[in-house]
Amino acid sequence: MRPLVWFRSDLRTRDNPALAAATRAADRGVVAVFLIAARQWREHDCSPARADFILRNLADLSASLARLNVPLRILDAPAFADAPRTLLALAREQSCDALYFNRELEVNEARRDSAVSAAFEKAGLRVHPFDDATILPPGAVRTREGRFHRVYTPFRKAFAAEYARREGVSLAPSPRRQHAMPCPPDAVPAAVPGFAASERPDLWPAGERAARRRLVAFIEHRIGDYHAQRDAPHADGTSLLSPYLAAGVLSCRECLLAALDADGRPLAPAPVRSRGPAVWIDELIWREFFRHLVVAFPRLCMGSSFNRAFDSVPWNPPDERFEAWRLGRTGIPIVDAAMRQLASTGWMHNRGRMVVASFLTKNLLIDWRHGERHFMRSLIDGDLAANNGGWQWSASTGADAAPYFRVFNPVTQARKFDPDGAYIRRFVPELAALPAPAIHEPWTLPLSQRSAIDYPGPIADLSASRRTAIEAFAAARDRPPPR
Ligand SMILES: Cc1cc2nc3c(=O)[nH]c(=O)nc-3n(C[C@H](O)[C@H](O)[C@H](O)COP(=O)(O)OP(=O)(O)OC[C@H]3O[C@@H](n4cnc5c(N)ncnc54)[C@H](O)[C@@H]3O)c2cc1C
């Protein structure tokens, strides 16, 4: 038996169910493969930062696999439709008799996997898919009536009950080293045409070891205070692991087990707000919730609002105010700081994500889908389920979303979570010399001081735009659904 292992968003050797099973089943060696789907990546709004992160992690993965005598082949298959032919040709060339992979959950990815599986089965080759992208398999957490949950808190409760019923989760066994490589590995390209290489690879060092170092450092030094520090955007109080989780360089089960260990207790049956590790575990379960949702409601992958009532919100076109938002030139310091953090690092703090998403969808009344796409095109951790979940939560159109009448006031948010203005000073240097609290609303300064700063006035009146948004959402909610 010579398995072909197909890597996608599981770029690691540790706790990798497909790799573990393939290396154990093999008796004639194993071949691994990754497909570069440049056209599909563009259609899916993959950011250059993410493409670059994938390539850098592939180089590390290739070296780890080589130590196991498993060559990593890198093939071009520009669109998902090219995957069946490309993989089957490789399987034939290398005399592989089975395909192993970890399932991806999004609609196009799942359809691609079905097409690949059908092609392999038709050719008489076996297919072994595994669950990996979540802690518990999508579908394992349901209501008493067998339906998928639409609201987080009952999902959280059912998740804990199912986790306990299964007596937890364990990591996949280590992959087995093979006797010899069936073929040499391919060189990993330094860049893919159309996706610029990162200018700051040092911000997000690649590889499983780097990911685990981050996890261990977080667990040892910061998780204890996570509940107190997680909302401060300048504090580095979160794990900064999202790019590694999104690319599968680190497994979500490993994160959960490490946090449970730090907490020193079994998984709590409901959210706990007072202990860092328990609060962090809840974030992992939010990730899980959004992932289970895209499987239950595939239309989430197709740009559809979860709550159809808000399909008729009269969104404004993405005009020059959208451009100002994109560039971090809205004149609202906390919004601009967060948008510039995104542009300069490929990442944004969760508090920033919530503030800028609320500002775009409520104060500017611009469709969340424009924001979702801009995030995907910019984020190093772009992840359809979490991004869609976050945007629809913020826009009040999602499952268990923020109620439409609760509109974040960015100035209040800034005063509460960035009281000294440290985050703003870091990313909006024009305002660095201003003291707090003036730094949060520079438009309140006397004109003489204001005109000395090269910083725009606010593009929206926060109170008036809030009222307009609430009225627009209320009217949409009360409108009869389109036939
Ligand atoms: C509008 C919006 C868009 C978002 N887009 C993405 C995205 O594309 N990719 C992404 O990974 N996260 C996204 N998030 C969720 C969250 O902001 C990031 O996961 C988090 O900021 C990453 O930082 P961290 O790794 O330090 O998180 P930590 O606070 O350390 O949390 C640990 C892990 O839990 C997961 N997680 C945390 N919060 C959430 C959440 N609210 N929803 C889902 N998973 C969560 C992430 O995998 C994260 O790495 C979005 C949130 C919003 C409001």
XYZ file of C-alpha atoms and ligand atoms in Angstrom:
536
model
C 0.000 0.000 0.000
C 1.323 3.437 -0.988
C -0.961 6.277 0.175
C -1.101 9.741 -1.341
C -1.660 12.311 1.429
C -3.245 15.554 0.246
C -2.434 18.557 2.469
C -4.668 21.655 2.455
C -5.432 23.629 5.631
C -3.647 21.140 7.881
C 0.001 22.101 7.313
C 1.490 20.079 10.144
C 2.782 16.634 11.015
C 1.627 16.618 14.654
C -1.980 15.628 15.430
C -2.683 15.191 11.741
C -5.224 12.339 11.463
C -4.815 11.763 7.708
C -1.006 11.731 7.840
C -0.942 9.509 10.940
C -3.289 6.946 9.374
C -1.543 6.977 5.974
C 1.937 6.468 7.410
C 0.617 3.573 9.502
C -1.194 1.896 6.609
C 1.738 2.206 4.166
C 4.093 -0.618 3.301
C 5.550 0.855 0.090
C 6.121 4.409 1.267
C 3.961 7.545 1.274
C 3.748 10.494 -1.136
C 2.403 13.860 0.069
C 1.020 16.598 -2.145
C -0.111 20.211 -1.944
C -1.952 21.912 -4.819
C -1.301 25.566 -5.563
C -4.695 26.818 -6.745
C -3.751 30.391 -7.634
C -6.914 31.202 -9.600
C -9.150 29.743 -6.928
C -7.238 31.588 -4.216
C -7.882 34.841 -6.055
C -11.566 34.007 -6.476
C -11.720 33.258 -2.751
C -10.084 36.607 -1.940
C -7.029 34.974 -0.363
C -4.723 37.760 0.845
C -1.063 37.977 -0.229
C -0.168 37.713 3.479
C -2.028 34.429 3.766
C -0.628 33.010 0.507
C 2.870 33.922 1.690
C 2.234 32.352 5.108
C 1.029 29.140 3.427
C 4.190 28.948 1.287
C 6.495 29.592 4.223
C 4.739 26.898 6.229
C 4.878 24.517 3.293
C 8.664 24.865 3.247
C 8.763 23.904 6.920
C 6.275 21.066 6.386
C 8.320 19.733 3.475
C 11.417 19.571 5.695
C 9.494 17.792 8.494
C 8.004 15.315 6.032
C 11.433 14.658 4.512
C 12.623 13.598 7.978
C 9.828 11.006 7.855
C 10.968 9.967 4.348
C 7.748 11.388 2.895
C 8.343 13.619 -0.169
C 6.074 16.668 -0.505
C 5.095 17.268 -4.126
C 3.874 20.758 -5.012
C 1.662 20.904 -8.095
C -0.191 23.678 -9.870
C -3.944 23.167 -10.158
C -5.173 26.722 -10.769
C -8.863 26.024 -10.100
C -10.541 23.495 -7.814
C -11.939 21.843 -10.954
C -8.346 20.883 -11.866
C -7.843 18.934 -8.631
C -9.268 15.508 -9.651
C -7.181 15.267 -12.835
C -3.974 16.567 -11.230
C -4.186 14.292 -8.199
C -5.147 11.219 -10.179
C -2.231 11.754 -12.564
C 0.159 11.981 -9.593
C -1.361 8.869 -7.979
C -0.826 6.951 -11.240
C 2.692 8.281 -11.748
C 3.675 7.256 -8.205
C 1.693 3.986 -8.143
C -0.349 5.160 -5.151
C -3.383 3.087 -4.307
C -5.262 5.299 -1.848
C -5.903 8.965 -1.109
C -5.854 10.327 2.468
C -6.978 13.843 3.429
C -8.535 15.858 6.229
C -11.925 17.309 5.312
C -12.390 21.013 4.649
C -15.808 22.385 5.526
C -16.612 25.243 3.154
C -18.959 24.620 0.224
C -16.528 24.880 -2.693
C -13.890 22.900 -0.828
C -16.408 20.167 0.077
C -17.619 19.995 -3.549
C -14.037 19.766 -4.789
C -13.388 16.935 -2.325
C -16.478 15.057 -3.525
C -15.322 15.393 -7.143
C -11.828 14.164 -6.248
C -13.221 11.258 -4.219
C -15.538 10.255 -7.083
C -12.666 10.343 -9.592
C -10.445 8.194 -7.355
C -13.185 5.680 -6.616
C -14.030 5.434 -10.315
C -10.375 4.652 -10.977
C -10.505 1.898 -8.347
C -8.471 3.756 -5.710
C -9.572 4.043 -2.107
C -10.372 7.346 -0.417
C -9.938 7.971 3.322
C -11.263 11.347 4.553
C -10.779 12.389 8.210
C -12.293 15.026 10.495
C -9.708 17.534 11.614
C -10.925 21.115 11.192
C -12.879 21.175 14.454
C -12.614 19.759 17.957
C -15.795 17.690 17.544
C -16.955 16.760 14.046
C -19.587 19.102 12.555
C -22.932 17.419 13.080
C -21.896 15.911 16.421
C -23.366 18.837 18.357
C -27.117 19.085 17.817
C -30.333 20.075 19.527
C -32.542 17.424 21.159
C -34.565 17.400 17.933
C -31.405 16.625 15.961
C -31.068 20.079 14.425
C -27.973 22.276 14.246
C -27.768 25.003 16.860
C -28.315 28.609 15.758
C -27.489 30.229 19.077
C -24.111 30.116 20.817
C -25.054 29.473 24.471
C -27.085 26.292 23.846
C -24.417 25.191 21.346
C -21.793 25.731 24.045
C -23.797 23.639 26.508
C -24.412 20.836 24.013
C -20.750 20.959 22.980
C -19.622 20.429 26.592
C -22.124 17.579 27.054
C -20.996 15.856 23.843
C -17.352 16.400 24.765
C -17.954 14.762 28.152
C -19.949 11.920 26.572
C -16.989 11.167 24.301
C -14.650 11.433 27.281
C -12.829 14.257 25.560
C -10.626 14.168 22.512
C -7.148 12.820 22.000
C -4.415 13.723 19.553
C -3.688 11.570 16.520
C -0.662 9.295 16.977
C 2.708 10.472 15.641
C 3.265 9.749 11.962
C 5.443 6.723 11.270
C 8.789 7.193 9.532
C 8.983 5.429 6.170
C 11.907 3.320 4.912
C 12.584 5.377 1.825
C 11.203 8.191 -0.308
C 9.341 6.962 -3.397
C 10.403 10.149 -5.252
C 12.242 13.380 -4.443
C 10.258 16.294 -2.969
C 9.540 19.397 -5.069
C 11.030 22.770 -4.227
C 8.506 25.049 -2.504
C 8.124 28.274 -4.515
C 9.040 31.488 -2.710
C 5.991 33.257 -4.164
C 2.939 32.600 -6.308
C 2.321 35.027 -9.224
C -0.262 37.607 -8.195
C 0.506 37.311 -4.476
C 3.335 39.499 -3.213
C 5.715 37.957 -0.674
C 5.461 39.409 2.838
C 7.776 42.257 3.746
C 7.570 41.309 7.433
C 7.849 37.505 7.690
C 9.366 38.053 11.138
C 5.936 39.073 12.497
C 4.539 35.624 11.798
C 7.383 33.093 11.854
C 6.438 29.944 9.998
C 6.443 26.336 11.067
C 5.052 23.964 13.640
C 7.826 24.705 16.093
C 7.187 28.439 15.928
C 3.461 27.805 16.425
C 4.037 25.543 19.410
C 6.500 28.026 20.939
C 3.749 30.665 20.748
C 1.219 28.324 22.294
C 3.556 27.332 25.122
C 4.580 30.947 25.829
C 0.927 31.983 25.905
C -0.043 29.140 28.222
C 2.916 29.765 30.541
C 2.795 33.538 30.749
C -0.447 35.061 29.514
C -3.405 32.701 29.576
C -3.883 33.215 33.325
C -4.693 36.879 32.679
C -6.501 36.377 29.378
C -9.919 37.239 30.816
C -8.577 40.594 32.024
C -6.274 41.462 29.094
C -8.028 40.103 26.011
C -9.983 43.254 25.225
C -7.080 45.709 25.400
C -5.979 46.082 21.766
C -2.463 47.306 22.610
C -1.683 44.709 25.285
C -0.752 41.524 23.377
C -3.054 39.793 25.841
C -4.335 37.261 23.309
C -2.546 34.239 21.908
C -1.825 35.581 18.369
C -2.355 32.036 17.156
C -5.118 32.650 14.606
C -2.888 32.454 11.474
C -1.509 29.113 12.691
C -4.981 27.750 13.444
C -6.368 28.987 10.117
C -3.571 27.332 8.101
C -3.681 24.245 10.316
C -0.072 24.642 11.440
C -1.445 24.055 14.931
C -4.369 21.808 15.806
C -7.411 23.157 17.646
C -7.491 19.984 19.762
C -3.938 20.558 20.920
C -4.889 24.132 21.907
C -7.934 22.941 23.825
C -6.027 20.222 25.678
C -3.239 22.666 26.620
C -5.788 25.174 27.952
C -7.688 22.517 29.912
C -4.396 21.457 31.420
C -3.657 25.076 32.387
C -7.138 25.386 33.882
C -6.634 22.193 35.868
C -10.304 21.181 35.553
C -12.551 19.420 33.091
C -14.340 21.442 30.413
C -16.925 23.628 32.177
C -20.545 22.931 31.161
C -21.139 26.653 30.442
C -18.989 29.755 29.818
C -16.863 30.912 32.766
C -15.859 34.580 32.881
C -13.450 34.644 35.796
C -10.562 32.367 34.771
C -8.229 33.088 31.856
C -7.905 29.531 30.508
C -11.659 28.940 30.678
C -12.379 32.199 28.843
C -9.824 31.303 26.161
C -11.456 27.886 25.738
C -14.707 29.696 25.001
C -13.048 31.522 22.115
C -11.978 28.167 20.703
C -15.604 27.072 21.017
C -16.801 30.221 19.183
C -14.462 29.162 16.383
C -16.048 25.745 16.564
C -19.592 27.235 16.502
C -18.942 29.226 13.321
C -17.370 26.203 11.640
C -20.305 23.967 12.513
C -22.615 26.714 11.180
C -21.075 26.804 7.691
C -21.621 23.070 7.406
C -25.207 23.351 8.631
C -25.990 26.418 6.510
C -23.881 26.237 3.335
C -25.517 29.458 2.084
C -23.230 31.268 4.555
C -20.428 30.469 2.102
C -22.415 32.107 -0.694
C -22.752 35.641 0.625
C -26.185 35.126 2.161
C -27.298 36.809 5.389
C -28.051 34.293 8.103
C -31.058 36.355 9.145
C -32.976 36.918 5.918
C -35.059 39.649 7.585
C -32.132 41.997 7.050
C -31.719 41.248 3.348
C -33.634 44.444 2.581
C -31.484 46.872 4.595
C -30.919 49.803 2.181
C -27.120 49.662 2.225
C -25.136 52.624 0.955
C -22.801 52.028 -2.008
C -19.118 51.490 -1.163
C -18.171 55.068 -2.055
C -15.286 57.270 -0.941
C -16.258 56.696 2.691
C -15.564 52.986 2.188
C -12.193 53.977 0.740
C -11.488 56.128 3.809
C -12.397 53.164 6.043
C -10.154 50.850 4.037
C -7.211 53.238 4.256
C -7.628 54.115 7.935
C -8.539 57.740 7.154
C -12.037 57.949 8.683
C -11.075 60.578 11.253
C -12.190 58.227 14.073
C -8.867 57.351 15.744
C -9.678 53.863 17.072
C -11.143 52.826 13.701
C -8.106 54.162 11.850
C -5.670 52.532 14.276
C -7.304 49.141 13.751
C -7.502 49.479 9.944
C -3.847 50.507 9.813
C -2.895 47.607 12.073
C -4.549 45.349 9.487
C -2.750 47.008 6.565
C 0.676 46.959 8.211
C 0.629 43.564 9.969
C -2.045 41.452 8.216
C -3.787 41.008 11.562
C -6.168 42.985 13.721
C -7.054 42.660 17.380
C -10.533 41.224 17.996
C -11.756 44.410 19.694
C -10.606 46.372 16.652
C -12.387 43.939 14.322
C -15.650 44.439 16.186
C -15.281 48.236 16.278
C -14.429 48.679 12.581
C -17.110 46.205 11.485
C -19.762 48.017 13.509
C -18.569 51.384 12.176
C -18.761 50.205 8.551
C -22.100 48.431 8.763
C -23.913 50.784 11.156
C -22.372 54.260 11.068
C -21.639 54.103 7.328
C -24.482 51.655 6.606
C -22.278 49.835 4.081
C -23.044 46.183 3.378
C -21.080 43.791 5.609
C -20.108 41.785 2.523
C -17.780 44.604 1.395
C -16.090 44.541 4.784
C -15.907 40.759 4.830
C -14.194 40.743 1.451
C -11.716 43.474 2.379
C -10.799 41.509 5.510
C -10.271 38.297 3.527
C -8.089 40.198 1.064
C -5.959 41.606 3.888
C -5.885 39.150 6.799
C -3.152 36.593 7.351
C -5.669 34.559 9.376
C -8.542 34.925 6.863
C -10.942 32.109 7.596
C -14.329 31.974 5.921
C -16.303 30.690 8.912
C -14.783 32.993 11.556
C -14.746 36.006 9.246
C -18.306 35.528 8.053
C -19.408 34.823 11.621
C -17.644 37.939 12.911
C -19.017 40.193 10.178
C -22.569 38.928 10.432
C -22.405 39.147 14.228
C -21.260 42.772 13.991
C -23.789 43.662 11.278
C -26.601 42.060 13.330
C -27.500 39.832 10.380
C -25.943 36.649 11.763
C -26.715 33.678 13.984
C -26.845 34.860 17.590
C -25.732 38.323 16.416
C -25.488 41.599 18.296
C -29.014 43.111 18.336
C -29.324 45.752 15.599
C -30.108 48.541 18.061
C -26.874 47.979 19.987
C -24.430 50.060 17.954
C -20.880 50.343 19.233
C -19.808 53.917 19.844
C -16.157 53.864 18.729
C -15.202 56.712 21.076
C -16.711 54.955 24.097
C -15.015 51.725 23.001
C -11.671 53.525 22.706
C -12.014 55.203 26.096
C -12.869 51.886 27.709
C -10.393 49.554 26.027
C -7.556 51.906 25.052
C -7.867 54.500 27.830
C -4.362 55.938 27.463
C -4.503 55.852 23.664
C -1.495 53.507 23.398
C -3.024 51.563 20.492
C -3.893 54.757 18.633
C -0.412 56.198 19.199
C 1.163 53.039 17.801
C -0.770 52.982 14.541
C -1.799 56.619 14.000
C 1.466 58.493 14.526
C -0.114 61.835 13.519
C -1.964 61.737 16.825
C 0.901 60.409 18.960
C 1.533 63.712 20.709
C -2.075 64.163 21.836
C -2.898 63.367 25.441
C -5.795 61.122 26.439
C -8.726 61.665 26.353
C -8.360 64.193 23.474
C -6.656 61.519 21.372
C -9.969 59.646 21.149
C -11.862 62.593 19.628
C -9.407 65.080 18.129
C -12.302 67.004 16.527
C -13.067 68.426 20.009
C -9.683 70.233 20.130
C -9.572 73.972 19.490
C -9.201 74.743 15.786
C -5.661 76.096 16.243
C -4.502 72.730 17.612
C -6.539 70.696 15.150
C -5.185 72.435 12.092
C -1.621 71.649 13.187
C -2.322 67.926 12.816
C -2.502 66.234 9.431
C -5.526 64.141 10.316
C -9.002 64.191 8.690
C -12.194 65.208 10.442
C -14.679 62.391 11.140
C -16.467 61.091 8.028
C -19.613 60.286 9.988
C -21.637 61.959 12.682
C -21.679 59.148 15.219
C -25.054 59.939 16.826
C -26.987 60.790 13.672
C -25.627 57.788 11.747
C -26.454 55.513 14.666
C -30.078 56.686 14.602
C -30.283 56.236 10.819
C -28.929 52.688 11.073
C -31.337 51.686 13.823
C -34.276 53.042 11.789
C -33.090 51.258 8.635
C -32.699 47.943 10.447
C -36.044 48.298 12.242
C -37.798 49.027 8.932
C -36.105 46.035 7.265
C -37.107 43.788 10.151
C -40.745 44.905 9.887
C -40.926 44.665 6.089
C -42.636 41.521 4.791
C -40.072 39.117 3.286
C -39.683 39.283 -0.517
C -41.657 36.550 -2.311
C -15.452 41.147 11.899
C -14.602 39.992 12.405
C -13.862 39.235 11.510
C -13.075 38.158 11.953
N -12.362 37.428 11.032
C -11.617 36.361 11.462
C -10.890 35.566 10.528
O -10.941 35.777 9.295
N -10.129 34.549 11.018
C -10.075 34.255 12.354
O -9.362 33.317 12.749
N -10.780 34.976 13.246
C -11.547 36.024 12.845
N -12.238 36.759 13.772
C -12.245 36.327 15.179
C -11.148 36.947 16.075
O -11.114 38.331 15.914
C -9.763 36.373 15.816
O -9.823 34.968 15.795
C -8.783 36.787 16.916
O -8.706 38.189 16.996
C -7.432 36.189 16.625
O -6.496 36.584 17.589
P -5.850 35.540 18.589
O -5.335 34.377 17.834
O -4.891 36.285 19.445
O -7.141 35.096 19.406
P -7.346 34.524 20.863
O -8.167 35.515 21.602
O -6.099 34.083 21.481
O -8.309 33.265 20.598
C -7.776 31.962 20.304
C -8.321 31.440 18.991
O -9.723 31.278 19.072
C -10.305 31.589 17.809
N -11.201 32.725 17.996
C -11.070 33.727 18.889
N -12.122 34.570 18.814
C -12.923 34.083 17.846
C -14.162 34.500 17.302
N -14.815 35.578 17.748
N -14.687 33.787 16.292
C -14.069 32.682 15.831
N -12.902 32.235 16.315
C -12.328 32.918 17.312
C -9.172 31.946 16.866
O -8.810 30.785 16.152
C -8.086 32.370 17.821
O -6.790 32.208 17.303
C -13.040 37.838 13.336
C -13.791 38.614 14.233
C -14.559 39.683 13.783
C -15.358 40.488 14.766
